[in-house]
Amino acid sequence: AAVPAPKSTCKNLCHRHQLFINFRDLDWHKWIIAPKGFMANFCHGECPFSLTTSLNSSNYAFMQALMHAVDPQVPQAVCIPTKLSPISMLYQDNNDNVILRHYENMVVDECGCG
Amino acid sequence: FQFPEYVFLQFLGLNKVPSPQKFQPVPTLLRKILQDREAASTAGVPQDVCYIKELGVRGNVLRLLPDQGFFLYSKTRPQDSPCLQKLLYFNLSTIQEKQQLTMAQLGLDLGPNTYFNLGPELELALWLVPDTQVWGSKVPKAGRVLLVKSVPWPQGALRFNLQGMVRNWNSHSWPSLGLLLQILVKGDGAWELDGHLQDTCSRLRRSLHTYLLVVTLDPEQCHLVSRKRR
C-alpha cells in the first residue's frame, strides 16, 4: 500500500539553525581571551519519510522513517548533527595560567536525519 | 531560565568563574596554534584535536604557567656572587590527576635579542628544588643540576625541555615545581671594573620573564597511541 507523505513546509524541514553566543553577554570576556563567542548552532526540523533521502540522511534514517510510516509506534527519524567541527579556547584561570584547550565535535556544521 | 554556568565551567576543567586581575601576555606560539586551528575549522580541514603539530606532541590542553617565584639577593659583593639568582615556582595543582603530561618546557626570556648594545656571555645554571612546601620559612636548598649552559647576551627567548624530569608527575605527590636559576656573567674582568657588571645584572633582572609550558592529554577525550608490537 502507498504510504501517505506527511505535509511539511520547507521551513519546518530539518536544517541547521545558526546561533552565536557572545561571551561578552555572559560576562565571560573577562577570562576567555579567544574566541569572542561560540557558534552554538543547532539542528531542528522535521524528517518526513518522503524527504528522508534528500535531507542528508543516513540509510538507517530512511528505514526508520519507513517503519514509522508503517507503524507509528516506531519513533520518527530525528534531525541531528551530521558534521561537527572542533573549537579551540584560550582562557585564563584563577591561578593566572593561560590555557589553550581543544574540544572535539563542538560546532554543528551540517544537519541531517538519523 | 538560569544557565547552568557551573556545568560549563566543569566541562572546561574549572571549579568557579575565573576573575583574573589582569590578562597575562599570550605567547606568539599559543596565538599561532589557535589561529591555525581556527583557519582549519573555517576551511573544513579535518583536524586531530589530540595532536599539537607545532610542538610535535600528543595532547589537547596547553597551559602556560607563570612563574610565582622570587629573586634572591646575596649579601656578598656583586663580584663574588652570581649576577642573578631566582627561585622559580610553578603551581601544577590545576592539572587534574587524570590528565597525562606529554610535554613540559621551561621558557626563559632574557630580554630582546639585538645586535646593538651587546653584552657579555652568560652562564646559566638550573637546579631542581625539592620540598617547595617549606619555602616560606627558609631559602630552599638546591637539588639535582638540570642544566648548565653558556649563552651570548642579549639572547632573547630560550626554551628547555623538562619532560624527562616531570615524566612521572602526578598532582598528589608533586603539586608544584621549584627550580633555582642562577646566571653568571662570564668575562675577563673588564666588566667588573667600570660598573658594567651591576648594570648588566639589573638589566637582566628587569627583562627576565620565565614561564612553564605544559601539554597534557585528557584520556577521556583522546587516546594515547599504543606502541606496535615488534
Coordinates of C-alpha atoms in Angstrom, one line a residue:
Chain A
A1 CA 0.0 0.0 0.0
A2 CA 1.1 3.5 -0.7
V3 CA 2.5 5.3 2.4
P4 CA 0.9 8.8 2.7
A5 CA 3.5 11.5 2.9
P6 CA 3.0 13.9 5.8
K7 CA 2.8 17.5 4.9
S8 CA 5.8 19.7 5.8
T9 CA 6.7 23.1 4.7
C10 CA 10.3 23.8 3.7
K11 CA 10.7 26.0 6.7
N12 CA 10.0 23.1 9.1
L13 CA 12.3 20.7 7.5
C14 CA 15.4 19.5 9.3
H15 CA 18.2 22.0 8.9
R16 CA 21.0 23.9 10.7
H17 CA 19.9 26.9 12.7
Q18 CA 22.7 29.4 13.3
L19 CA 23.1 30.8 16.8
F20 CA 26.0 32.9 18.0
I21 CA 26.6 33.4 21.7
N22 CA 28.7 36.4 22.5
F23 CA 30.9 35.8 25.6
R24 CA 30.5 39.5 26.5
D25 CA 26.8 39.0 27.0
L26 CA 27.7 36.3 29.7
D27 CA 30.4 38.5 31.2
W28 CA 32.9 35.7 30.2
H29 CA 35.0 38.1 28.1
K30 CA 36.9 38.9 31.4
W31 CA 38.5 35.5 31.4
I32 CA 38.1 34.0 27.9
I33 CA 40.8 35.5 25.7
A34 CA 39.7 33.9 22.4
P35 CA 37.4 33.4 20.6
K36 CA 34.9 36.2 21.2
G37 CA 32.0 33.9 21.3
F38 CA 30.7 30.4 20.4
M39 CA 28.8 29.3 17.4
A40 CA 26.1 27.3 19.2
N41 CA 24.4 26.1 16.0
F42 CA 21.7 23.5 16.4
C43 CA 19.7 21.1 14.3
H44 CA 16.0 21.3 14.2
G45 CA 13.2 20.4 11.9
E46 CA 11.1 17.5 10.7
C47 CA 12.3 14.4 8.9
P48 CA 9.3 13.3 6.8
F49 CA 9.6 10.0 5.1
S50 CA 9.1 11.5 1.6
L51 CA 12.2 13.7 2.0
T52 CA 14.4 11.5 4.2
T53 CA 16.6 10.6 1.2
S54 CA 17.2 14.2 0.3
L55 CA 17.8 15.6 3.8
N56 CA 21.4 14.4 4.2
S57 CA 20.1 11.3 5.9
S58 CA 21.7 8.0 6.8
N59 CA 20.3 4.8 5.2
Y60 CA 19.0 3.9 8.6
A61 CA 17.0 7.1 8.8
F62 CA 15.3 6.1 5.6
M63 CA 14.5 2.7 7.1
Q64 CA 13.3 4.2 10.4
A65 CA 11.1 6.8 8.6
L66 CA 9.6 3.9 6.5
M67 CA 9.0 1.8 9.6
H68 CA 7.4 4.8 11.4
A69 CA 5.1 5.3 8.4
V70 CA 4.0 1.7 8.6
D71 CA 3.9 1.6 12.5
P72 CA 3.6 4.9 14.3
Q73 CA 4.9 3.2 17.5
V74 CA 8.4 3.3 15.9
P75 CA 9.9 6.7 16.6
Q76 CA 10.4 9.1 13.7
A77 CA 13.8 9.8 12.3
V78 CA 15.2 12.8 14.1
C79 CA 17.1 15.9 13.0
I80 CA 20.7 15.5 14.2
P81 CA 24.2 16.9 13.5
T82 CA 25.9 15.0 10.7
K83 CA 29.1 17.1 10.6
L84 CA 30.8 18.7 13.6
S85 CA 34.0 20.6 13.9
P86 CA 36.3 21.3 16.8
I87 CA 36.9 24.6 18.6
S88 CA 39.9 25.9 20.5
M89 CA 39.5 28.1 23.5
L90 CA 42.2 30.3 25.0
Y91 CA 41.3 31.4 28.6
Q92 CA 42.8 32.3 31.9
D93 CA 42.1 30.5 35.2
N94 CA 42.2 31.7 38.8
N95 CA 45.9 30.9 39.1
D96 CA 46.8 33.2 36.2
N97 CA 47.5 30.2 34.0
V98 CA 46.9 30.8 30.3
I99 CA 45.2 27.7 28.9
L100 CA 44.7 26.7 25.3
R101 CA 42.3 23.8 25.0
H102 CA 41.0 21.9 22.0
Y103 CA 37.5 20.4 22.1
E104 CA 36.3 17.9 19.5
N105 CA 32.9 18.0 17.9
M106 CA 31.7 21.3 19.3
V107 CA 30.3 23.2 16.4
V108 CA 27.4 21.9 14.2
D109 CA 28.4 22.4 10.6
E110 CA 25.7 20.2 8.9
C111 CA 22.4 18.6 10.0
G112 CA 20.5 15.6 8.6
C113 CA 18.0 13.0 9.6
G114 CA 19.2 10.0 11.6
Chain B
F1 CA 15.8 30.4 32.7
Q2 CA 19.1 30.1 34.6
F3 CA 22.0 29.0 32.5
P4 CA 23.9 26.2 34.4
E5 CA 27.2 28.0 34.3
Y6 CA 28.9 25.6 36.7
V7 CA 28.3 22.7 34.2
F8 CA 30.1 24.6 31.5
L9 CA 33.0 25.5 33.9
Q10 CA 33.4 21.9 34.9
F11 CA 33.5 21.0 31.3
L12 CA 36.4 23.4 30.9
G13 CA 38.1 21.9 33.9
L14 CA 37.4 24.9 36.3
N15 CA 35.7 25.0 39.7
K16 CA 34.5 28.5 39.5
V17 CA 34.3 31.5 37.3
P18 CA 37.9 32.9 36.9
S19 CA 38.3 36.5 37.8
P20 CA 41.8 37.4 36.7
Q21 CA 43.1 40.8 37.9
K22 CA 44.9 41.4 34.5
F23 CA 45.3 39.4 31.4
Q24 CA 48.6 37.6 31.2
P25 CA 50.6 38.0 28.0
V26 CA 49.8 35.3 25.5
P27 CA 53.0 34.0 23.7
T28 CA 53.1 34.0 20.0
L29 CA 53.2 30.2 19.9
L30 CA 49.8 29.8 21.6
R31 CA 48.3 32.5 19.3
K32 CA 49.7 30.8 16.2
I33 CA 48.3 27.4 17.3
L34 CA 44.9 29.0 17.9
Q35 CA 44.9 30.8 14.6
D36 CA 45.9 27.7 12.7
R37 CA 43.1 25.7 14.3
E38 CA 40.5 28.4 13.5
A39 CA 41.7 28.6 9.9
A40 CA 41.5 24.8 9.5
S41 CA 38.0 24.8 11.0
T42 CA 36.8 27.6 8.7
A43 CA 38.2 25.7 5.7
G44 CA 36.7 22.5 6.8
V45 CA 40.0 20.7 7.0
P46 CA 39.8 17.6 9.3
Q47 CA 41.9 18.1 12.5
D48 CA 43.3 15.8 15.1
V49 CA 42.5 17.8 18.3
C50 CA 44.7 15.5 20.3
Y51 CA 47.9 16.2 18.4
I52 CA 49.8 19.6 18.5
K53 CA 51.7 19.6 15.3
E54 CA 53.5 22.8 16.2
L55 CA 55.1 21.1 19.1
G56 CA 55.2 17.6 17.7
V57 CA 53.4 16.1 20.8
R58 CA 50.1 14.5 21.6
G59 CA 47.8 16.5 23.9
N60 CA 44.7 18.6 23.8
V61 CA 45.4 21.1 26.6
L62 CA 48.3 23.6 26.6
R63 CA 49.0 25.5 29.8
L64 CA 51.2 28.4 30.2
L65 CA 52.1 28.6 33.9
P66 CA 53.5 31.9 35.2
D67 CA 56.5 31.8 37.5
Q68 CA 55.4 32.7 41.0
G69 CA 58.9 32.7 42.5
F70 CA 61.2 35.5 43.7
F71 CA 64.7 36.8 43.3
L72 CA 67.4 36.0 45.9
Y73 CA 69.8 38.8 46.8
S74 CA 73.2 38.0 48.2
K75 CA 74.8 40.0 50.9
T76 CA 78.3 39.5 49.5
R77 CA 79.9 41.8 47.0
P78 CA 78.4 41.6 43.4
Q79 CA 81.8 40.4 42.1
D80 CA 81.7 37.4 44.4
S81 CA 78.1 36.4 43.8
P82 CA 76.0 35.3 40.8
C83 CA 74.7 38.1 38.7
L84 CA 71.1 36.8 39.2
Q85 CA 69.6 34.1 41.4
K86 CA 65.9 33.4 41.2
L87 CA 63.7 30.7 42.7
L88 CA 61.2 29.7 40.0
Y89 CA 57.9 28.3 41.3
F90 CA 55.2 26.8 39.2
N91 CA 51.9 25.7 40.6
L92 CA 50.9 22.4 39.0
S93 CA 47.9 21.8 41.2
T94 CA 45.4 22.9 38.5
I95 CA 46.4 20.0 36.3
Q96 CA 44.0 17.2 37.0
E97 CA 45.2 13.8 38.1
K98 CA 43.6 12.0 35.1
Q99 CA 45.5 14.2 32.6
Q100 CA 48.6 12.8 31.2
L101 CA 51.6 15.1 30.9
T102 CA 53.2 14.9 27.4
M103 CA 55.4 17.9 27.4
A104 CA 57.0 20.4 29.9
Q105 CA 59.1 23.2 28.5
L106 CA 60.7 26.0 30.6
G107 CA 60.8 29.3 28.8
L108 CA 63.4 31.9 29.8
D109 CA 63.1 35.3 28.2
L110 CA 66.3 37.2 28.7
G111 CA 65.1 40.4 27.0
P112 CA 65.0 41.4 23.4
N113 CA 67.6 39.9 21.0
T114 CA 69.6 42.7 19.5
Y115 CA 72.9 43.3 17.7
F116 CA 73.2 46.7 19.4
N117 CA 74.4 47.1 23.0
L118 CA 76.0 43.6 23.0
G119 CA 76.7 42.3 26.5
P120 CA 79.0 39.6 27.9
E121 CA 78.5 35.9 27.7
L122 CA 76.2 34.4 30.4
E123 CA 76.4 31.1 32.1
L124 CA 73.0 29.7 33.1
A125 CA 72.6 27.0 35.7
L126 CA 69.3 25.4 36.7
W127 CA 68.7 23.2 39.7
L128 CA 65.7 21.2 40.9
V129 CA 64.5 22.4 44.3
P130 CA 62.8 19.7 46.3
D131 CA 60.4 20.4 49.1
T132 CA 58.8 23.6 47.8
Q133 CA 56.4 23.4 50.7
V134 CA 59.0 24.8 53.1
W135 CA 59.8 27.9 51.0
G136 CA 58.0 30.3 53.3
S137 CA 60.3 29.6 56.3
K138 CA 63.8 29.5 54.7
V139 CA 65.7 29.7 51.5
P140 CA 65.4 26.2 49.9
K141 CA 68.4 24.1 49.1
A142 CA 69.2 23.3 45.5
G143 CA 69.0 19.7 44.5
R144 CA 69.9 18.0 41.2
V145 CA 71.5 20.1 38.5
L146 CA 69.3 20.1 35.4
L147 CA 71.3 22.4 33.2
V148 CA 74.5 24.3 32.8
K149 CA 74.7 26.4 29.6
S150 CA 76.6 29.3 28.2
V151 CA 74.8 31.8 26.0
P152 CA 75.6 35.1 24.5
W153 CA 73.6 38.1 25.8
P154 CA 71.3 39.6 24.8
Q155 CA 69.8 36.3 23.8
G156 CA 66.1 36.6 23.6
A157 CA 64.0 33.6 24.5
L158 CA 65.4 30.2 25.5
R159 CA 63.4 27.0 25.9
F160 CA 64.5 24.0 27.9
N161 CA 62.8 20.6 27.8
L162 CA 61.9 19.4 31.3
Q163 CA 59.9 16.4 30.1
G164 CA 62.4 13.9 31.4
M165 CA 62.1 15.4 34.9
V166 CA 58.4 15.5 35.1
R167 CA 57.7 12.3 33.2
N168 CA 56.4 10.6 36.4
W169 CA 54.4 13.6 37.5
N170 CA 51.2 13.3 39.4
S171 CA 49.4 16.0 41.2
H172 CA 49.2 14.3 44.6
S173 CA 52.9 13.8 45.1
W174 CA 54.0 16.8 43.1
P175 CA 51.6 19.8 43.3
S176 CA 54.3 22.3 42.4
L177 CA 57.7 22.6 40.7
G178 CA 60.5 24.5 42.2
L179 CA 63.7 25.4 40.3
L180 CA 66.7 27.5 41.2
L181 CA 68.0 29.7 38.3
Q182 CA 71.5 31.2 38.6
I183 CA 73.0 33.4 36.0
L184 CA 76.7 34.3 36.0
V185 CA 78.4 36.9 33.8
K186 CA 81.4 35.4 32.1
G187 CA 84.1 37.9 31.2
D188 CA 87.8 38.8 31.5
G189 CA 87.2 41.1 34.5
A190 CA 86.8 44.3 32.4
W191 CA 83.1 44.2 33.1
E192 CA 83.6 44.3 36.8
L193 CA 85.8 47.4 36.8
D194 CA 83.7 50.2 35.3
G195 CA 80.3 49.3 36.8
H196 CA 79.1 47.3 33.8
L197 CA 78.5 44.2 35.8
Q198 CA 75.9 45.8 38.1
D199 CA 74.3 47.5 35.2
T200 CA 74.1 44.2 33.3
C201 CA 72.7 42.3 36.3
S202 CA 70.0 44.9 36.9
R203 CA 69.0 44.9 33.2
L204 CA 68.8 41.1 33.3
R205 CA 66.6 41.2 36.4
R206 CA 64.2 43.7 34.8
S207 CA 63.9 41.8 31.5
L208 CA 63.8 38.2 32.8
H209 CA 60.5 36.6 32.2
T210 CA 60.0 32.9 32.9
Y211 CA 57.1 30.5 32.3
L212 CA 56.4 26.8 32.1
L213 CA 54.6 25.5 29.0
V214 CA 52.8 22.2 29.9
V215 CA 50.9 20.0 27.4
T216 CA 48.5 17.4 28.8
L217 CA 46.3 14.8 27.2
D218 CA 42.8 14.1 28.6
P219 CA 42.4 10.3 28.1
E220 CA 38.6 10.7 28.1
Q221 CA 38.8 12.9 25.0
C222 CA 41.9 11.5 23.5
H223 CA 43.6 8.1 23.3
L224 CA 47.3 7.5 23.6
V225 CA 48.7 5.8 20.6
S226 CA 49.8 2.4 21.7
R227 CA 53.2 1.1 20.6
K228 CA 53.2 -1.5 17.9
R229 CA 54.4 -4.9 18.8
R230 CA 57.7 -5.9 17.3

